[in-house]
Short mmCIF file of C-alpha atoms in Angstrom, two decimals:
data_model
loop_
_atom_site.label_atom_id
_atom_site.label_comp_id
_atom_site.label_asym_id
_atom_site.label_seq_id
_atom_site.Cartn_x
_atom_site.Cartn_y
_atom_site.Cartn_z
CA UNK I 1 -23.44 7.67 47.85
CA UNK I 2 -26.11 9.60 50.09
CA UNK I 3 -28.14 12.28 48.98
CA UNK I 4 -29.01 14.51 52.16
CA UNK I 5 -32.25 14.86 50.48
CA UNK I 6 -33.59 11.83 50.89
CA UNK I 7 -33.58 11.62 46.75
CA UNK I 8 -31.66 10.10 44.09
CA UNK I 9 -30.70 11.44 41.01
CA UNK I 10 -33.08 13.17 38.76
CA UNK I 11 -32.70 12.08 35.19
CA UNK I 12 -30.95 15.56 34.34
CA UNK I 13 -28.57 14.76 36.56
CA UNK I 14 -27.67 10.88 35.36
CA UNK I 15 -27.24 12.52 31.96
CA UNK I 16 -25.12 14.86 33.18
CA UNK I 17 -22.89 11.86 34.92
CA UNK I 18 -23.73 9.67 31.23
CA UNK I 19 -21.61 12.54 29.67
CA UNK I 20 -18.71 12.68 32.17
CA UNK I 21 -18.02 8.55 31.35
CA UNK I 22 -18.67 8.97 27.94
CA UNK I 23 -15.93 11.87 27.57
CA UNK I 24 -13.73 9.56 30.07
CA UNK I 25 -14.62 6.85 26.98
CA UNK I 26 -12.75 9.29 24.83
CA UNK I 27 -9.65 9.72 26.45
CA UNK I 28 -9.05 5.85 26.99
CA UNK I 29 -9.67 5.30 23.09
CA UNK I 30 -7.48 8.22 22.75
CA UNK I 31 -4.41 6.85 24.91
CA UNK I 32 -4.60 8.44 28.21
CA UNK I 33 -3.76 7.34 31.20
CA UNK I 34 -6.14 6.83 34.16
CA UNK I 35 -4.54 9.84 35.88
CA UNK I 36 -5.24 12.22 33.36
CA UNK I 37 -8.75 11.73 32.34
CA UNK I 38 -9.21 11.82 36.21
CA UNK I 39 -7.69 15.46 36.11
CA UNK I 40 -9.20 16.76 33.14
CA UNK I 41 -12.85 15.30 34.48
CA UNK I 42 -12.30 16.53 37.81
CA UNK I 43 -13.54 12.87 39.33
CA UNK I 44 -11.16 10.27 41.27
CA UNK I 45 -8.99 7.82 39.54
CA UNK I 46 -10.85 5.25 41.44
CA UNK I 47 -13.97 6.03 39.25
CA UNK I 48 -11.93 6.32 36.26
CA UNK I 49 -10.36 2.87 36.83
CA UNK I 50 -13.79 1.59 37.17
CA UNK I 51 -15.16 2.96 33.83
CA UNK I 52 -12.52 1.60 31.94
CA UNK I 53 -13.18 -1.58 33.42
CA UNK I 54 -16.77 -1.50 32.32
CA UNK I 55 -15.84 -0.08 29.05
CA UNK I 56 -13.10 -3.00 28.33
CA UNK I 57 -15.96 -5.66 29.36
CA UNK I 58 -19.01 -4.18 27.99
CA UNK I 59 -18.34 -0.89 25.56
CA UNK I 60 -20.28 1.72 25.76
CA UNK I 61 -22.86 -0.42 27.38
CA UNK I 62 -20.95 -0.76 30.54
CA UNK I 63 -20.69 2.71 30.93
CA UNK I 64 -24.41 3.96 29.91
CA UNK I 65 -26.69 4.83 32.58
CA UNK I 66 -28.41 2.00 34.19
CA UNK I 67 -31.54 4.63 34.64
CA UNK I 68 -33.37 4.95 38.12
CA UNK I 69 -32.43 2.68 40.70
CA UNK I 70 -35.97 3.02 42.43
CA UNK I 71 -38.59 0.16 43.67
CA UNK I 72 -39.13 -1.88 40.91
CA UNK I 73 -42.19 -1.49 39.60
CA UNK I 74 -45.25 -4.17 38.28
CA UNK I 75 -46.66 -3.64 34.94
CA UNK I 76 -50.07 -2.91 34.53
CA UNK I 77 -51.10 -6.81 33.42
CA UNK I 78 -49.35 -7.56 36.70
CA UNK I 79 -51.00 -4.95 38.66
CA UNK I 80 -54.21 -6.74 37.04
CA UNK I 81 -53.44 -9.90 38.24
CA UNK I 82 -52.46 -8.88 41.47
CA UNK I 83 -55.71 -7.15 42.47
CA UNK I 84 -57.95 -10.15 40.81
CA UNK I 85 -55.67 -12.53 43.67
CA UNK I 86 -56.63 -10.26 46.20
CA UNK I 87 -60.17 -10.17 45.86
CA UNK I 88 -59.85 -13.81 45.92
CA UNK I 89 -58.64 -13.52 49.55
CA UNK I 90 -56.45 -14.86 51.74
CA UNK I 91 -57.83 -17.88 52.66
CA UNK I 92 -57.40 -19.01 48.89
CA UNK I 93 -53.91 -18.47 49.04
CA UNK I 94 -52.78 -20.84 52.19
CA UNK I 95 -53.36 -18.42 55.23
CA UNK I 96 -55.57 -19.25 58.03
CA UNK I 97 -57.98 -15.85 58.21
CA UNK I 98 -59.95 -13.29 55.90
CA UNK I 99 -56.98 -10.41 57.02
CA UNK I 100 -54.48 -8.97 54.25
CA UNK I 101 -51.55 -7.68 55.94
CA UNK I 102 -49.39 -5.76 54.44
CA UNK I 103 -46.63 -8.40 55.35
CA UNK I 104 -48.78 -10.79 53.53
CA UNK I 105 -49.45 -8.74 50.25
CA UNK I 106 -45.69 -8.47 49.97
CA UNK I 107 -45.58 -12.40 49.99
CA UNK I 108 -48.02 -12.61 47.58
CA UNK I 109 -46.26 -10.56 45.06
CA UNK I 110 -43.07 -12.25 45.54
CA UNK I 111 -44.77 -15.40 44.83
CA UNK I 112 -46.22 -14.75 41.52
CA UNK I 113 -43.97 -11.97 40.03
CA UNK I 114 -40.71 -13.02 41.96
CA UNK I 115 -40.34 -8.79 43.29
CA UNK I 116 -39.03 -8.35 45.90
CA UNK I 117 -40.92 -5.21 47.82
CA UNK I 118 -40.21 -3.85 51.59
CA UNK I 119 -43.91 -3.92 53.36
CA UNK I 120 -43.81 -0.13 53.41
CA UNK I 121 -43.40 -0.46 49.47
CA UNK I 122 -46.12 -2.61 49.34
CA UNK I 123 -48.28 -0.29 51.23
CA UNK I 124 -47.22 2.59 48.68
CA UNK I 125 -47.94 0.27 45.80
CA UNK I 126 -51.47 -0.85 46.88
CA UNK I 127 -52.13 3.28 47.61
CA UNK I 128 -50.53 4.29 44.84
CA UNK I 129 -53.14 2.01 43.04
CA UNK I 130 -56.47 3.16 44.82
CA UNK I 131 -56.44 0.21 47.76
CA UNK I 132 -56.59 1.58 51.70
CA UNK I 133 -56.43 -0.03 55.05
CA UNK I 134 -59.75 -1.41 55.78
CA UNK I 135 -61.28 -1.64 59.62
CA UNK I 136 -63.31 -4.16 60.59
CA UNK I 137 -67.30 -2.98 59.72
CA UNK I 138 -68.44 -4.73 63.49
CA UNK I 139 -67.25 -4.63 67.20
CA UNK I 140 -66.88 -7.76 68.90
CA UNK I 141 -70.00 -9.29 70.30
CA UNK I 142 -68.44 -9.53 73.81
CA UNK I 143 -67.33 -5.96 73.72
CA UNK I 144 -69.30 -3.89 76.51
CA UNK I 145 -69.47 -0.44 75.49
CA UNK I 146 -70.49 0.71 78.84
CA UNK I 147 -67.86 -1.18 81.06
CA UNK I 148 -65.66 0.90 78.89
CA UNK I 149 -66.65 3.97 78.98
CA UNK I 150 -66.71 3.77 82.45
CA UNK I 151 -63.20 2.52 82.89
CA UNK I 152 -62.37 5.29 80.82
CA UNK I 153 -64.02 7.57 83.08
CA UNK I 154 -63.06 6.77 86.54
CA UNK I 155 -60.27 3.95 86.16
CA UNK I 156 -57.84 5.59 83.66
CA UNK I 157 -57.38 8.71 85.66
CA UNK I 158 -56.13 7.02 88.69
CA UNK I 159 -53.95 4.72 86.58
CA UNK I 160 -52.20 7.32 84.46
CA UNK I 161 -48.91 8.35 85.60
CA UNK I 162 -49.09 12.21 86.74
CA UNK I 163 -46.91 14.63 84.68
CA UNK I 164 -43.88 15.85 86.12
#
């Protein structure tokens, strides 16, 4: 299903689907036929025949709300533990260099708490929990500030591409 919204479901609104399979729960203990609990619901029969799968499998369990479907989530012990490993660096956990990447965080956390995360999760994970992209405090020693400004000042503008 796509929500235009970019959303899911609110929790007022899985309730209000909770009820719909819980009334479509009535009508199979009460006889009915796929067809008509479709009709009387005003949902497909394809949904119907599903519930009543669940329901035969699992009760009412199958066809309770399974809540949010979002990111999953680490607790706050594991939120603990994951900042204490990243203050230890990287270098203590097998990579070459001193440099978190976001590519490597979500490693990390898929090592010890076996999450899965996307890297733009991780990066809304560490920010949601007071971290931020860091920049290196020093320039390179070889860097020539001078050579650059000057490149910047008479080289660019002959390189550029003109606007049409």
């Amino acid at each position: 299903m796509r929500y235009p919204q970019g959303g899911g479901l609110t929790d007022a609104e899985r309730a209000v689907r909770e009820r719909v399979r819980l009334q479509a729960v009535a009508g199979f203990e009460g006889g009915e036929k796929n067809r008509e609990v479709a009709a009387a619901l005003r949902v497909s029969e394809r949904s119907v025949e599903r519930w009543r799968r669940q329901w035969r499998e699992e009760g009412l369990a199958g066809v309770a709300s399974k809540g949010s479907p979002g990111r999953p989530r680490l607790s706050d012990d594991q939120m603990v533990r994951l900042e204490r490993e990243l203050e230890r660096g990287p270098l203590a956990h097998g990579w070459a260099d001193q440099r978190w990447t976001l590519a490597r965080v979500k490693t990390m956390i898929g090592r010890l708490f076996h999450v899965s995360y996307t890297v733009e999760g991780t990066w809304r994970l560490l920010r949601r929990h007071g971290w931020s992209w860091q920049q290196p405090a020093r320039r390179a020693i070889e860097r020539d500030d001078d050579a650059v400004e000057l490149w910047k000042r008479e080289v660019w503008p002959r390189v550029r591409a003109p606007r049409r």
